Amino acid sequence: HFQGVCQVVDRLLEIVHPNRIYMGQKDYQQCQVVQRLLHLTNRDQLEMITVPTIREEDGLAMSSRNMRLNNSQRAKAPALYKTLVLAKASIQLHPLTEIKQKAVAALTAEGFAVDYFEIADATALLPSTDSSQKLVALVAASLDDIRLIDNLPLN
């Protein structure tokens, strides 16, 4: 997936030559991959602006996929963000492995099929167990056939 994103972004930048590129924080991993692409292709002068995630009133990250949710799924979907918020509140209180386990259990109890709930180094995106690092919580989970993603910087 990210290789395809890089190919498309690289080609677009070859054609357009912008001064800035705007990326939505909702797909945090994609933002980091594109930032790395800019560095590797000597486009460090190109300013990448990460736009904050826009959320519904109940915290669900806005996405075109939300329109596919039926009423029952839509009622469950905000649990994704609530779980991220609970992880952030727990960051100094519990080991990161315990936070991840509790998050997966909570989402599973809400009816999600969890692809991953990871606490990672905010830049390298590698899993981390060190709460003193700059961290981000990343989640991908499905309600039936609808896959939702979200993230939250933790510190």
CSV table of N, CA and C in Angstrom, one decimal, residues 68-131:
chain,number,residue,atom,x,y,z
A,68,ARG,N,-20.5,4.1,5.1
A,68,ARG,CA,-20.8,2.7,4.9
A,68,ARG,C,-21.3,2.0,6.1
A,69,LEU,N,-21.1,2.7,7.3
A,69,LEU,CA,-21.5,2.0,8.5
A,69,LEU,C,-23.0,2.1,8.7
A,70,ASN,N,-23.6,0.9,9.1
A,70,ASN,CA,-25.0,0.9,9.4
A,70,ASN,C,-25.2,1.5,10.8
A,71,ASN,N,-26.4,1.7,11.3
A,71,ASN,CA,-26.6,2.3,12.6
A,71,ASN,C,-25.9,1.6,13.7
A,72,SER,N,-26.0,0.3,13.8
A,72,SER,CA,-25.3,-0.4,14.8
A,72,SER,C,-23.8,-0.2,14.8
A,73,GLN,N,-23.2,-0.3,13.6
A,73,GLN,CA,-21.8,-0.1,13.5
A,73,GLN,C,-21.4,1.3,13.8
A,74,ARG,N,-22.2,2.3,13.4
A,74,ARG,CA,-21.9,3.7,13.7
A,74,ARG,C,-21.9,4.0,15.2
A,75,ALA,N,-22.8,3.3,15.9
A,75,ALA,CA,-22.9,3.5,17.3
A,75,ALA,C,-21.6,2.9,18.0
A,76,LYS,N,-21.0,1.9,17.5
A,76,LYS,CA,-19.8,1.2,18.0
A,76,LYS,C,-18.5,1.9,17.7
A,77,ALA,N,-18.5,2.6,16.5
A,77,ALA,CA,-17.3,3.1,15.9
A,77,ALA,C,-16.5,4.1,16.8
A,78,PRO,N,-17.2,5.0,17.6
A,78,PRO,CA,-16.4,5.9,18.4
A,78,PRO,C,-15.6,5.2,19.5
A,79,ALA,N,-15.8,3.9,19.7
A,79,ALA,CA,-14.9,3.2,20.7
A,79,ALA,C,-13.5,3.2,20.2
A,80,LEU,N,-13.3,3.3,18.9
A,80,LEU,CA,-11.9,3.4,18.4
A,80,LEU,C,-11.1,4.5,19.0
A,81,TYR,N,-11.7,5.7,18.9
A,81,TYR,CA,-11.1,6.9,19.5
A,81,TYR,C,-11.0,6.9,21.0
A,82,LYS,N,-12.1,6.4,21.6
A,82,LYS,CA,-12.1,6.4,23.1
A,82,LYS,C,-11.0,5.5,23.6
A,83,THR,N,-10.7,4.4,22.9
A,83,THR,CA,-9.7,3.5,23.3
A,83,THR,C,-8.3,4.2,23.2
A,84,LEU,N,-8.1,5.0,22.1
A,84,LEU,CA,-6.9,5.8,22.0
A,84,LEU,C,-6.7,6.8,23.1
A,85,VAL,N,-7.8,7.4,23.5
A,85,VAL,CA,-7.8,8.4,24.6
A,85,VAL,C,-7.5,7.7,25.9
A,86,LEU,N,-8.0,6.6,26.1
A,86,LEU,CA,-7.7,5.8,27.4
A,86,LEU,C,-6.2,5.4,27.4
A,87,ALA,N,-5.7,5.0,26.2
A,87,ALA,CA,-4.3,4.6,26.2
A,87,ALA,C,-3.4,5.8,26.5
A,88,LYS,N,-3.8,7.0,26.0
A,88,LYS,CA,-3.0,8.2,26.3
A,88,LYS,C,-3.1,8.5,27.8
A,89,ALA,N,-4.2,8.4,28.4
A,89,ALA,CA,-4.4,8.7,29.8
A,89,ALA,C,-3.6,7.7,30.7
A,90,SER,N,-3.3,6.5,30.2
A,90,SER,CA,-2.7,5.4,30.9
A,90,SER,C,-1.2,5.4,30.7
A,91,ILE,N,-0.6,6.2,29.9
A,91,ILE,CA,0.8,6.1,29.4
A,91,ILE,C,1.8,6.2,30.5
A,92,GLN,N,1.5,7.0,31.6
A,92,GLN,CA,2.5,7.0,32.7
A,92,GLN,C,2.1,6.1,33.8
A,93,LEU,N,1.0,5.4,33.7
A,93,LEU,CA,0.5,4.6,34.8
A,93,LEU,C,0.7,3.1,34.6
A,94,HIS,N,0.8,2.6,33.4
A,94,HIS,CA,0.9,1.2,33.1
A,94,HIS,C,2.0,0.9,32.1
A,95,PRO,N,2.5,-0.3,32.1
A,95,PRO,CA,3.4,-0.7,31.0
A,95,PRO,C,2.7,-0.6,29.6
A,96,LEU,N,3.5,-0.3,28.6
A,96,LEU,CA,2.9,-0.1,27.3
A,96,LEU,C,2.3,-1.4,26.8
A,97,THR,N,2.9,-2.6,27.1
A,97,THR,CA,2.4,-3.9,26.7
A,97,THR,C,1.0,-4.1,27.3
A,98,GLU,N,0.8,-3.7,28.5
A,98,GLU,CA,-0.5,-3.8,29.2
A,98,GLU,C,-1.5,-2.9,28.6
A,99,ILE,N,-1.1,-1.7,28.3
A,99,ILE,CA,-2.0,-0.8,27.6
A,99,ILE,C,-2.5,-1.3,26.3
A,100,LYS,N,-1.6,-1.9,25.5
A,100,LYS,CA,-2.0,-2.5,24.2
A,100,LYS,C,-2.9,-3.6,24.4
A,101,GLN,N,-2.6,-4.5,25.3
A,101,GLN,CA,-3.5,-5.7,25.6
A,101,GLN,C,-4.9,-5.2,26.0
A,102,LYS,N,-5.0,-4.3,26.9
A,102,LYS,CA,-6.3,-3.8,27.3
A,102,LYS,C,-7.1,-3.1,26.2
A,103,ALA,N,-6.4,-2.4,25.3
A,103,ALA,CA,-7.0,-1.7,24.2
A,103,ALA,C,-7.6,-2.7,23.2
A,104,VAL,N,-6.8,-3.8,22.9
A,104,VAL,CA,-7.3,-4.8,22.0
A,104,VAL,C,-8.5,-5.5,22.6
A,105,ALA,N,-8.5,-5.8,23.9
A,105,ALA,CA,-9.6,-6.5,24.6
A,105,ALA,C,-10.8,-5.6,24.5
A,106,ALA,N,-10.7,-4.3,24.8
A,106,ALA,CA,-11.8,-3.4,24.8
A,106,ALA,C,-12.4,-3.3,23.4
A,107,LEU,N,-11.6,-3.2,22.4
A,107,LEU,CA,-12.1,-3.1,21.0
A,107,LEU,C,-12.8,-4.4,20.6
A,108,THR,N,-12.2,-5.5,21.0
A,108,THR,CA,-12.8,-6.8,20.6
A,108,THR,C,-14.2,-6.9,21.3
A,109,ALA,N,-14.3,-6.5,22.6
A,109,ALA,CA,-15.5,-6.5,23.3
A,109,ALA,C,-16.6,-5.7,22.7
A,110,GLU,N,-16.2,-4.6,22.0
A,110,GLU,CA,-17.1,-3.7,21.3
A,110,GLU,C,-17.6,-4.3,19.9
A,111,GLY,N,-16.9,-5.4,19.5
A,111,GLY,CA,-17.3,-6.0,18.2
A,111,GLY,C,-16.3,-5.7,17.1
A,112,PHE,N,-15.2,-5.1,17.4
A,112,PHE,CA,-14.2,-4.9,16.3
A,112,PHE,C,-13.3,-6.1,16.1
A,113,ALA,N,-12.9,-6.4,14.9
A,113,ALA,CA,-11.9,-7.3,14.6
A,113,ALA,C,-10.6,-6.4,14.4
A,114,VAL,N,-9.7,-6.6,15.4
A,114,VAL,CA,-8.5,-5.7,15.5
A,114,VAL,C,-7.4,-6.2,14.6
A,115,ASP,N,-7.0,-5.4,13.6
A,115,ASP,CA,-5.8,-5.7,12.8
A,115,ASP,C,-4.6,-5.4,13.6
A,116,TYR,N,-4.6,-4.3,14.2
A,116,TYR,CA,-3.5,-3.9,15.1
A,116,TYR,C,-3.8,-2.8,16.0
A,117,PHE,N,-3.3,-2.8,17.2
A,117,PHE,CA,-3.2,-1.6,18.1
A,117,PHE,C,-1.8,-1.6,18.5
A,118,GLU,N,-1.1,-0.6,18.1
A,118,GLU,CA,0.3,-0.5,18.3
A,118,GLU,C,0.7,0.8,19.0
A,119,ILE,N,1.6,0.8,19.9
A,119,ILE,CA,2.3,2.0,20.4
A,119,ILE,C,3.7,2.0,19.9
A,120,ALA,N,3.9,3.1,19.1
A,120,ALA,CA,5.2,3.1,18.3
A,120,ALA,C,5.9,4.4,18.5
A,121,ASP,N,7.2,4.4,18.2
A,121,ASP,CA,8.0,5.6,18.1
A,121,ASP,C,7.4,6.5,17.1
A,122,ALA,N,7.1,7.7,17.4
A,122,ALA,CA,6.4,8.6,16.6
A,122,ALA,C,7.0,8.9,15.3
A,123,THR,N,8.4,8.8,15.2
A,123,THR,CA,9.1,9.1,13.9
A,123,THR,C,9.4,7.8,13.1
A,124,ALA,N,10.0,6.8,13.8
A,124,ALA,CA,10.4,5.6,13.1
A,124,ALA,C,9.3,4.6,12.9
A,125,LEU,N,8.2,4.8,13.7
A,125,LEU,CA,7.0,3.9,13.6
A,125,LEU,C,7.3,2.5,14.1
A,126,LEU,N,8.4,2.3,14.8
A,126,LEU,CA,8.7,1.0,15.3
A,126,LEU,C,8.1,0.8,16.7
A,127,PRO,N,7.6,-0.4,16.9
A,127,PRO,CA,6.9,-0.7,18.2
A,127,PRO,C,7.9,-0.3,19.4
A,128,SER,N,7.3,0.3,20.4
A,128,SER,CA,8.1,0.7,21.5
A,128,SER,C,7.6,0.3,22.9
A,129,THR,N,8.4,0.1,23.8
A,129,THR,CA,8.0,-0.2,25.2
A,129,THR,C,8.6,0.8,26.1
A,130,ASP,N,9.1,1.9,25.6
A,130,ASP,CA,9.7,3.0,26.4
A,130,ASP,C,8.8,4.2,26.4
A,131,SER,N,8.2,4.5,27.5
A,131,SER,CA,7.2,5.6,27.6
A,131,SER,C,7.9,6.9,27.6
